[in-house]
Amino acid sequence: MVVLDHVTMEYPTGTKALDNVSFRIKKGEFVFIVGSSGSGKTTLIKLLLKEIKPTDGEITVDDRVYSKMKRKEVPMLRRKIGVVFQNFRLLKDRTVFENVAFAQQVIEKPANEIRREVPGTLTMVGLADKYKQFPKELSGGEQQRVALARAIVNQPDIILADEPTGNLDPKNSLEIMTLLEEINKRGTTVVVVTHNKDIVNLMQKRVITLKKGKVISDEEKGGYKDED
Amino acid sequence: MKISTLGYSIKQGLKNIRRNLLFSLASVGTMVACLFLFGVFYSIVLNMEHEIDDIQNSLVVSVFFNEGYNDEQIMQVGNEIKKLENINSVNYISADVAWNGYVEDVYQGDAEYVESVFGDDNPLENSSSYEITLKDISRQDITVKQLEAITGVRKVNSSKETAQGWIDVSTLVGYVSLGIILILLFVSLFLISNTITIGIAVRKEEIAIMKLIGAKDIFVRAPFLFEGVFIGLLGSLIPLVIMYFVYNAMTGYLTQHFALVSNMIEFVPVGEVFKWMAPCSVLIGVGVGFFGSLITTHKHLKV
Ligand SMILES: Nc1ncnc2c1ncn2[C@@H]1O[C@H](COP(=O)(O)OP(=O)(O)OP(=O)(O)O)[C@@H](O)[C@H]1O
Ligand SMILES: [Mg+2]
């Protein structure tokens, strides 16, 4: 269960990226977050990862109250959350395999488990044959799949995906979304930030729409709200 | 920390060094210079101390008694001497022993000649004495005064040549080297800290990602701690190896080519020198490396 309770995020520059946002996402839900550029979507993800602290309000994930968490507890929180960053954030000096394995090394998984689990994940995202390549040798869409593989390899309870289809053609976008839907069906909570109107309309999931940091609509089986 | 993590951290630590080779080498180099100097000064001071000990043990103070003192009175004086605190050993030299020693030294033990001149007389009749070695030669003057104050003591002969010169030089060398070594250690610490800072800057993005996907602090820091330890270890092992060969070569050369040196000084064997120097060097090197990276990672790797 993810709960945002009157959350406001004002950056030191004075920009109010989120303004009094409240919603809850139940365990196992699939939610789209949509909104125009600068509406605060990435800020929302950063808050959920506890990368930044809200200036006001409270965030709770499962039983963890963010403002009450100790520094030491943060890594364990983040291990429950798999994240696909907006600009992938792959390691340029590591291969596809190493990039995915990295997520497991970081949480101190034994090497033999890593060797066993990474290939399966790469197969899931359709990159089994490119495991030796470096990020710069991949297309944008392929890089995005590596980022997704890295997010799901540890089987987190929650997946946060920031524009996971930003660089993909409709066919590949649908494939990635179908994959996320499959992961969701196995019980993982999935939160997808996207601009992809067609897919949002097609998939008929809950849609939270942000505008200038405010929630302007929150609908079950919603569609993409055009601006104005 | 798990074994596999340990392996990972060590590998990453070595990778850091390779990536940042120039700075790593500079750090290792300073550390080498520092600990090499430590080694040089340490062996000099150690040899001096050794020499001082030798001199201390060979310096004797002779105490003569009032003429006509009998054995019992002499014993009494001996007991008084033993009560003084700076006394290392007291050895009684009877008039006969003294005379025999004199004959040996002066007449090359030519007993016949000696008898023809002196007959059965012992010209050193009143020269029985106590030969005393002191614990601390630098306090010789005080001890001599104390000896002279004992009743029945006629004369105290003390050697003018003492180890004081050696002691002064050894102390000076000790302080100067301590100063230089401390400065160099500080430079090493600074360079290691810089190397680590650069390493962190280069891997900034990687570290940020690691943290966001759930790495614990220690996991992020461990490679840098290992990096510091490796630099320190390398910086201490290299000078030790050099010292080993240089010390053997130097002492061998001096002993062989300068008869005066070999008569005067007996060098401390290399094993004896390394007994304390090697563990100290490694401890200092590894300690500075570890501490340097500990404070640096603490400063730069906060979430
Ligand atoms: N680190 C920051 N410091 C100051 N202002 C920031 C920072 N990050 C984001 N902002 C501002 O906060 C607002 C929301 O940014 P955010 O990145 O959340 O938008 P977004 O919805 O993800 O946009 P996009 O669709 O373009 O990715 C913007 O006005 C942005 O300029
Ligand atoms: Mg964004």
XYZ file of C-alpha atoms and ligand atoms in Angstrom:
563
model
C 0.000 0.000 0.000
C 1.356 3.387 -1.083
C -0.119 6.443 0.624
C 0.552 10.092 -0.162
C -1.028 12.363 2.412
C -1.121 16.068 1.474
C 2.359 15.941 -0.021
C 3.953 19.159 -1.182
C 7.401 19.375 -2.740
C 8.945 22.730 -3.209
C 12.503 22.723 -4.553
C 15.047 25.117 -3.060
C 14.717 27.133 -6.276
C 11.148 27.910 -5.290
C 9.469 25.650 -7.848
C 6.490 23.871 -6.343
C 6.749 20.567 -8.225
C 3.966 18.913 -6.220
C 1.213 20.796 -4.467
C -0.859 19.113 -1.779
C -1.061 15.722 -3.487
C -2.988 12.886 -1.840
C -3.824 9.412 -3.141
C -3.412 5.792 -2.204
C -2.372 2.855 -4.344
C -3.407 -0.565 -3.121
C -1.141 -3.572 -3.179
C -1.217 -5.234 -6.575
C -2.678 -2.237 -8.416
C -1.565 -1.023 -11.849
C -1.567 2.765 -12.082
C -0.667 5.230 -14.816
C 0.572 8.674 -13.827
C 0.138 11.114 -16.700
C 0.610 14.809 -17.133
C 2.462 17.270 -19.275
C 6.142 17.940 -18.997
C 7.048 19.602 -15.726
C 3.852 18.515 -13.985
C 5.814 16.743 -11.239
C 5.811 13.081 -12.306
C 9.513 12.427 -11.841
C 9.430 14.379 -8.594
C 6.764 11.967 -7.397
C 9.004 9.011 -8.176
C 11.955 10.593 -6.409
C 9.812 11.123 -3.344
C 8.663 7.500 -3.341
C 12.306 6.360 -3.579
C 13.128 8.680 -0.682
C 15.705 10.355 -2.884
C 14.235 13.686 -1.799
C 12.150 14.718 1.210
C 8.761 16.411 0.822
C 8.535 19.902 2.221
C 5.145 19.013 3.632
C 2.885 15.994 4.058
C 3.611 12.350 4.682
C 4.404 9.328 2.523
C 3.799 5.784 3.723
C 4.707 2.597 1.879
C 3.445 -0.582 3.530
C 4.127 0.197 7.169
C 7.039 2.519 6.592
C 6.353 6.130 7.490
C 8.969 8.048 5.504
C 9.478 10.934 7.904
C 10.099 8.509 10.755
C 12.567 6.272 8.915
C 16.184 6.116 9.983
C 18.975 6.484 7.445
C 19.936 2.862 7.973
C 16.472 1.643 6.969
C 16.432 3.359 3.585
C 18.337 0.661 1.641
C 15.836 -1.984 2.749
C 12.948 0.223 1.605
C 14.565 0.713 -1.786
C 15.057 -3.028 -2.217
C 11.271 -3.375 -2.140
C 11.014 -0.904 -4.997
C 12.248 -1.554 -8.529
C 12.746 1.590 -10.542
C 13.139 2.388 -14.238
C 14.684 5.837 -14.434
C 13.515 8.345 -17.011
C 16.928 8.473 -18.699
C 17.719 4.760 -18.026
C 20.824 5.517 -15.990
C 22.695 2.442 -17.227
C 26.384 2.018 -16.435
C 28.259 2.801 -19.640
C 31.313 0.714 -18.794
C 29.362 -2.498 -18.147
C 27.689 -4.921 -20.456
C 23.970 -5.630 -20.540
C 24.514 -8.660 -18.328
C 26.659 -6.714 -15.864
C 24.162 -3.878 -15.709
C 21.397 -6.243 -14.668
C 23.692 -8.248 -12.392
C 24.695 -4.944 -10.777
C 21.262 -4.633 -9.165
C 21.821 -7.989 -7.510
C 25.425 -7.390 -6.505
C 24.358 -4.180 -4.839
C 21.967 -6.057 -2.566
C 24.662 -8.664 -1.905
C 23.175 -11.665 -3.653
C 25.510 -14.657 -3.970
C 27.269 -14.897 -7.315
C 25.718 -18.253 -8.216
C 22.203 -16.849 -7.782
C 23.127 -13.904 -9.948
C 24.357 -16.201 -12.701
C 21.116 -18.127 -12.483
C 18.637 -15.246 -12.350
C 20.027 -12.662 -14.768
C 19.651 -14.709 -18.013
C 15.997 -15.439 -17.247
C 15.266 -11.766 -16.732
C 17.089 -10.840 -19.928
C 15.017 -13.406 -21.815
C 11.844 -11.886 -20.365
C 12.675 -8.457 -21.793
C 13.862 -9.982 -25.053
C 17.561 -9.201 -24.754
C 18.974 -12.688 -24.238
C 21.179 -12.466 -27.315
C 22.619 -9.037 -26.496
C 23.926 -9.781 -23.024
C 27.539 -9.060 -23.978
C 26.921 -5.668 -25.540
C 27.580 -2.302 -23.979
C 24.801 0.310 -23.642
C 26.234 2.464 -26.431
C 25.918 -0.498 -28.772
C 22.157 -0.709 -28.141
C 19.190 1.172 -29.554
C 17.243 3.470 -27.256
C 14.504 0.897 -26.926
C 16.976 -1.837 -26.069
C 18.569 0.352 -23.426
C 15.125 0.896 -21.988
C 14.633 -2.863 -21.756
C 17.919 -3.233 -19.897
C 16.708 -0.601 -17.443
C 13.485 -2.545 -17.029
C 15.362 -5.810 -16.546
C 17.451 -4.176 -13.852
C 14.290 -2.949 -12.119
C 12.567 -6.321 -12.057
C 15.462 -8.709 -11.496
C 15.170 -8.569 -7.701
C 11.423 -9.180 -7.851
C 10.429 -6.057 -5.945
C 6.992 -5.512 -4.376
C 6.557 -2.260 -6.249
C 7.775 -1.167 -9.665
C 8.102 2.504 -10.495
C 8.672 3.111 -14.200
C 9.387 6.642 -15.403
C 8.562 6.802 -19.131
C 9.497 3.176 -19.846
C 8.293 3.475 -23.446
C 9.565 6.950 -24.166
C 11.869 5.762 -26.940
C 9.881 2.877 -28.331
C 7.691 2.446 -31.411
C 4.068 1.425 -30.794
C 4.748 -2.285 -31.210
C 7.656 -2.360 -28.753
C 5.810 -0.056 -26.359
C 2.933 -2.463 -26.228
C 5.318 -5.327 -25.607
C 6.893 -3.576 -22.639
C 3.489 -2.641 -21.242
C 2.269 -6.214 -21.640
C 5.340 -7.335 -19.755
C 4.602 -4.895 -16.934
C 1.020 -6.108 -16.896
C 2.226 -9.696 -16.559
C 4.477 -8.770 -13.665
C 1.504 -6.946 -12.143
C -0.638 -10.062 -12.444
C 1.856 -11.923 -10.276
C 1.067 -9.496 -7.455
C 3.547 -6.674 -7.996
C 2.268 -3.136 -7.637
C 3.123 -1.228 -10.832
C 3.234 2.545 -11.215
C 3.923 3.764 -14.758
C 4.639 7.366 -15.676
C 3.939 7.909 -19.342
C 3.097 10.264 -22.164
C 1.831 7.442 -24.332
C -1.793 8.343 -24.922
C -2.673 5.323 -27.069
C -1.431 2.811 -24.577
C -3.148 4.489 -21.624
C -6.407 4.506 -23.536
C -5.914 0.915 -24.688
C -5.040 -0.647 -21.342
C -7.960 0.702 -19.310
C -6.167 0.999 -15.981
C -6.416 3.539 -13.204
C -5.057 6.895 -14.373
C -3.877 9.719 -12.092
C -3.448 12.976 -13.966
C -1.124 15.684 -12.677
C -1.119 19.287 -13.764
C 1.309 21.832 -12.388
C 1.868 19.656 -9.359
C -1.778 19.042 -8.569
C -3.902 15.931 -9.079
C -6.596 17.038 -11.484
C -8.201 13.644 -11.982
C -7.967 10.106 -10.654
C -10.114 7.550 -12.470
C -10.453 3.787 -12.544
C -10.231 2.431 -16.092
C -9.529 5.976 -17.180
C -8.248 7.442 -20.392
C -5.546 9.957 -21.192
C -6.715 13.469 -20.379
C -5.647 15.995 -22.961
C -4.568 19.319 -21.644
C -7.232 22.008 -21.635
C 29.527 -8.476 4.905
C 29.226 -11.561 2.738
C 32.163 -13.311 1.127
C 30.948 -12.595 -2.392
C 30.543 -8.941 -1.471
C 34.048 -8.910 -0.078
C 35.336 -10.249 -3.387
C 33.317 -7.677 -5.274
C 34.589 -4.829 -3.104
C 38.214 -5.909 -3.456
C 37.838 -6.164 -7.220
C 36.248 -2.737 -7.417
C 38.943 -1.313 -5.146
C 41.661 -2.595 -7.470
C 39.699 -1.264 -10.432
C 39.595 2.163 -8.803
C 43.370 2.136 -8.505
C 43.785 1.160 -12.145
C 41.333 3.782 -13.355
C 42.986 6.471 -11.363
C 46.515 5.200 -11.807
C 48.403 8.480 -11.739
C 46.997 9.639 -8.443
C 47.216 6.175 -6.952
C 50.897 6.020 -7.908
C 51.513 9.431 -6.397
C 49.915 8.248 -3.167
C 51.897 5.027 -3.165
C 55.072 6.978 -3.984
C 54.713 9.360 -1.067
C 53.948 6.509 1.234
C 57.034 4.666 -0.050
C 59.215 7.720 0.567
C 57.768 8.167 4.016
C 58.169 4.595 5.144
C 61.575 4.244 3.504
C 62.780 7.178 5.561
C 61.165 5.618 8.573
C 63.144 2.466 7.853
C 66.412 4.348 7.385
C 66.048 6.367 10.564
C 64.821 3.409 12.500
C 67.862 1.326 11.588
C 70.223 4.205 12.348
C 68.680 4.794 15.750
C 68.562 1.073 16.463
C 72.246 0.678 15.652
C 73.086 3.664 17.787
C 71.156 2.290 20.721
C 72.980 -0.964 20.235
C 76.288 0.889 20.276
C 75.244 2.852 23.345
C 74.438 -0.377 25.121
C 77.849 -1.738 24.238
C 79.581 1.335 25.553
C 77.478 1.343 28.682
C 78.414 -2.223 29.404
C 82.116 -1.707 28.772
C 82.491 1.451 30.819
C 83.636 0.698 34.319
C 84.095 2.841 37.375
C 86.819 1.646 39.723
C 86.536 2.227 43.454
C 89.714 2.009 45.620
C 89.759 1.718 49.385
C 91.649 3.350 52.228
C 95.086 1.785 52.675
C 95.204 -1.173 54.995
C 91.515 -2.006 54.727
C 90.819 -5.612 55.591
C 88.442 -7.960 53.805
C 85.588 -7.306 56.136
C 85.826 -3.540 55.692
C 86.049 -3.982 51.956
C 82.903 -6.102 52.055
C 81.170 -3.350 53.943
C 82.075 -0.826 51.273
C 80.798 -3.247 48.643
C 77.453 -3.480 50.394
C 77.208 0.309 50.542
C 77.920 0.488 46.807
C 75.217 -2.060 46.006
C 72.683 0.124 47.789
C 73.095 2.926 45.209
C 70.397 2.866 42.559
C 72.391 3.408 39.363
C 74.603 0.355 39.866
C 74.396 -2.380 37.268
C 77.106 -4.759 38.501
C 79.826 -4.781 41.130
C 82.886 -6.906 40.646
C 85.682 -7.286 43.202
C 89.209 -7.189 41.822
C 91.721 -8.323 44.412
C 95.264 -6.937 44.444
C 96.552 -10.258 43.041
C 94.122 -10.268 40.176
C 94.988 -6.627 39.468
C 98.731 -7.382 39.507
C 98.338 -10.419 37.250
C 96.324 -8.364 34.834
C 99.021 -5.681 34.903
C 101.776 -8.214 34.297
C 99.762 -9.612 31.441
C 99.206 -6.181 29.905
C 102.574 -4.557 30.449
C 105.117 -7.405 30.466
C 103.243 -9.704 28.145
C 103.075 -12.208 31.006
C 106.846 -12.575 31.259
C 106.666 -14.016 34.794
C 110.403 -14.679 35.155
C 111.409 -11.136 34.374
C 108.750 -9.776 36.628
C 109.905 -11.971 39.491
C 113.508 -10.972 39.015
C 112.536 -7.326 39.396
C 109.774 -7.372 41.995
C 110.389 -10.632 43.819
C 107.283 -11.719 45.720
C 106.152 -8.163 46.343
C 102.923 -7.016 44.857
C 103.480 -3.399 43.917
C 99.732 -3.056 43.633
C 99.227 -4.127 47.250
C 96.770 -1.384 47.939
C 95.100 -1.548 44.552
C 92.329 -3.978 45.182
C 89.145 -2.416 43.886
C 85.549 -2.786 42.892
C 84.826 -2.515 39.195
C 81.368 -1.153 38.723
C 79.183 -0.881 35.616
C 76.321 1.597 35.633
C 72.777 1.308 34.474
C 72.661 4.803 33.030
C 75.947 6.267 31.973
C 74.542 9.768 31.633
C 74.182 9.909 35.420
C 77.798 8.851 35.933
C 78.844 12.114 37.625
C 76.205 11.869 40.298
C 77.000 8.239 40.977
C 80.721 9.013 41.267
C 79.949 11.667 43.884
C 77.817 9.187 45.784
C 80.618 6.628 45.631
C 83.183 9.137 46.889
C 80.934 9.873 49.845
C 81.046 6.296 51.090
C 83.394 5.924 54.094
C 86.503 3.968 53.316
C 86.582 4.962 49.653
C 89.948 6.480 48.857
C 89.605 7.139 45.176
C 87.093 6.712 42.350
C 88.379 6.346 38.800
C 85.798 6.997 36.156
C 86.245 6.875 32.450
C 86.093 10.294 30.840
C 84.881 8.860 27.562
C 81.203 8.222 27.891
C 78.353 7.418 25.591
C 76.846 10.860 26.098
C 77.823 11.941 22.598
C 76.117 8.927 21.102
C 73.058 9.469 23.219
C 72.756 13.107 22.147
C 73.105 12.260 18.462
C 70.685 9.363 18.752
C 68.086 11.565 20.440
C 68.525 14.253 17.816
C 68.201 11.777 14.957
C 65.119 10.380 16.659
C 63.394 13.767 16.891
C 64.369 14.979 13.430
C 63.205 11.748 11.826
C 59.974 11.786 13.789
C 59.313 15.298 12.468
C 60.057 14.418 8.854
C 58.046 11.226 9.059
C 55.047 13.002 10.547
C 55.104 15.600 7.782
C 55.356 12.897 5.122
C 52.582 10.916 6.738
C 50.417 13.980 6.593
C 51.221 14.417 2.908
C 50.403 10.728 2.317
C 47.103 11.095 4.093
C 46.283 14.146 2.014
C 47.200 12.430 -1.256
C 45.251 9.295 -0.433
C 42.259 11.387 0.500
C 42.584 13.215 -2.827
C 42.866 9.971 -4.751
C 39.733 8.639 -3.104
C 37.887 11.904 -3.710
C 38.683 11.683 -7.398
C 37.641 8.045 -7.452
C 34.319 8.996 -5.932
C 33.839 11.851 -8.387
C 34.553 9.560 -11.344
C 32.018 7.031 -10.102
C 29.437 9.554 -8.991
C 26.664 8.270 -11.225
C 27.349 4.654 -10.369
C 27.274 5.451 -6.659
C 24.019 7.392 -7.039
C 22.397 4.430 -8.811
C 23.737 1.959 -6.284
C 22.167 3.906 -3.463
C 18.845 4.292 -5.277
C 18.572 0.568 -5.878
C 19.213 -0.328 -2.264
C 22.956 -0.536 -1.577
C 23.922 -0.209 2.061
C 26.418 2.471 3.007
C 29.133 -0.029 3.777
C 28.714 -1.622 0.345
C 29.242 1.746 -1.324
C 32.206 2.586 0.869
C 33.978 -0.774 0.958
C 35.693 -0.529 -2.456
C 37.186 2.822 -1.474
C 38.299 1.506 1.879
C 40.023 -1.375 0.109
C 41.569 1.077 -2.315
C 43.066 2.988 0.605
C 44.289 -0.192 2.251
C 45.900 -1.425 -0.988
C 47.693 1.867 -1.480
C 48.928 1.724 2.113
C 49.960 -1.903 1.833
C 51.862 -1.336 -1.389
C 53.375 1.820 0.055
C 54.712 -0.141 3.011
C 55.842 -3.358 1.331
C 57.930 -1.663 -1.359
C 60.179 0.255 1.063
C 60.550 -2.831 3.248
C 61.890 -4.843 0.349
C 64.221 -2.005 -0.633
C 65.352 -1.569 2.966
C 66.140 -5.239 3.278
C 68.590 -5.170 0.391
C 69.997 -1.723 1.104
C 70.620 -2.540 4.755
C 72.450 -5.749 3.999
C 74.484 -4.123 1.259
C 75.366 -1.062 3.337
C 76.400 -2.862 6.502
C 78.303 -5.439 4.466
C 80.125 -2.730 2.542
C 81.001 -0.675 5.616
C 82.272 -3.672 7.524
C 84.354 -4.874 4.613
C 85.890 -1.636 3.427
C 86.326 0.375 6.591
C 88.324 -1.524 9.168
C 87.771 1.298 11.628
C 84.025 0.922 11.353
C 84.110 -2.800 11.795
C 86.324 -2.438 14.874
C 84.141 0.204 16.387
C 80.640 -0.894 15.562
C 78.926 -4.184 15.375
C 75.837 -3.814 13.193
C 72.484 -5.115 14.315
C 71.521 -8.039 12.037
C 68.790 -7.314 9.487
C 66.396 -9.784 11.096
C 66.615 -7.885 14.369
C 65.978 -4.589 12.578
C 62.926 -5.951 10.752
C 61.427 -7.612 13.818
C 59.736 -4.365 14.816
C 60.220 -2.216 11.760
C 58.300 -4.455 9.331
C 55.088 -4.738 11.348
C 55.284 -1.045 12.260
C 55.659 -0.006 8.609
C 52.777 -2.164 7.453
C 50.615 -0.948 10.309
C 51.394 2.693 9.557
C 50.862 2.226 5.803
C 47.629 0.308 6.049
C 46.445 2.505 8.897
C 46.998 5.739 6.998
C 45.405 4.266 3.860
C 42.370 3.009 5.712
C 41.947 6.112 7.819
C 42.437 8.397 4.818
C 39.704 6.709 2.843
C 37.466 6.349 5.898
C 37.301 10.091 6.486
C 37.034 10.812 2.773
C 34.174 8.418 2.146
C 32.513 9.661 5.285
C 32.683 13.192 3.928
C 31.587 12.477 0.362
C 29.278 9.492 0.466
C 26.465 10.737 2.650
C 23.007 10.282 1.158
N 16.308 19.317 -8.729
C 15.421 20.275 -9.041
N 15.616 21.528 -8.585
C 14.731 22.494 -8.888
N 13.644 22.326 -9.629
C 13.394 21.104 -10.116
C 14.279 20.014 -9.852
N 13.797 18.917 -10.445
C 12.657 19.282 -11.060
N 12.398 20.602 -10.874
C 11.251 21.345 -11.342
O 10.085 20.746 -10.805
C 9.051 20.680 -11.787
C 8.606 19.226 -11.970
O 9.664 18.490 -12.528
P 9.544 16.937 -12.854
O 10.874 16.466 -13.258
O 8.911 16.269 -11.704
O 8.576 16.954 -14.097
P 8.040 15.741 -14.981
O 6.579 15.699 -14.800
O 8.775 14.519 -14.686
O 8.387 16.250 -16.437
P 8.834 15.398 -17.724
O 7.597 14.806 -18.308
O 9.404 16.428 -18.637
O 9.821 14.389 -17.292
C 9.628 21.321 -13.043
O 9.192 22.643 -13.093
C 11.110 21.268 -12.844
O 11.747 22.363 -13.456
Mg 10.057 13.302 -15.692
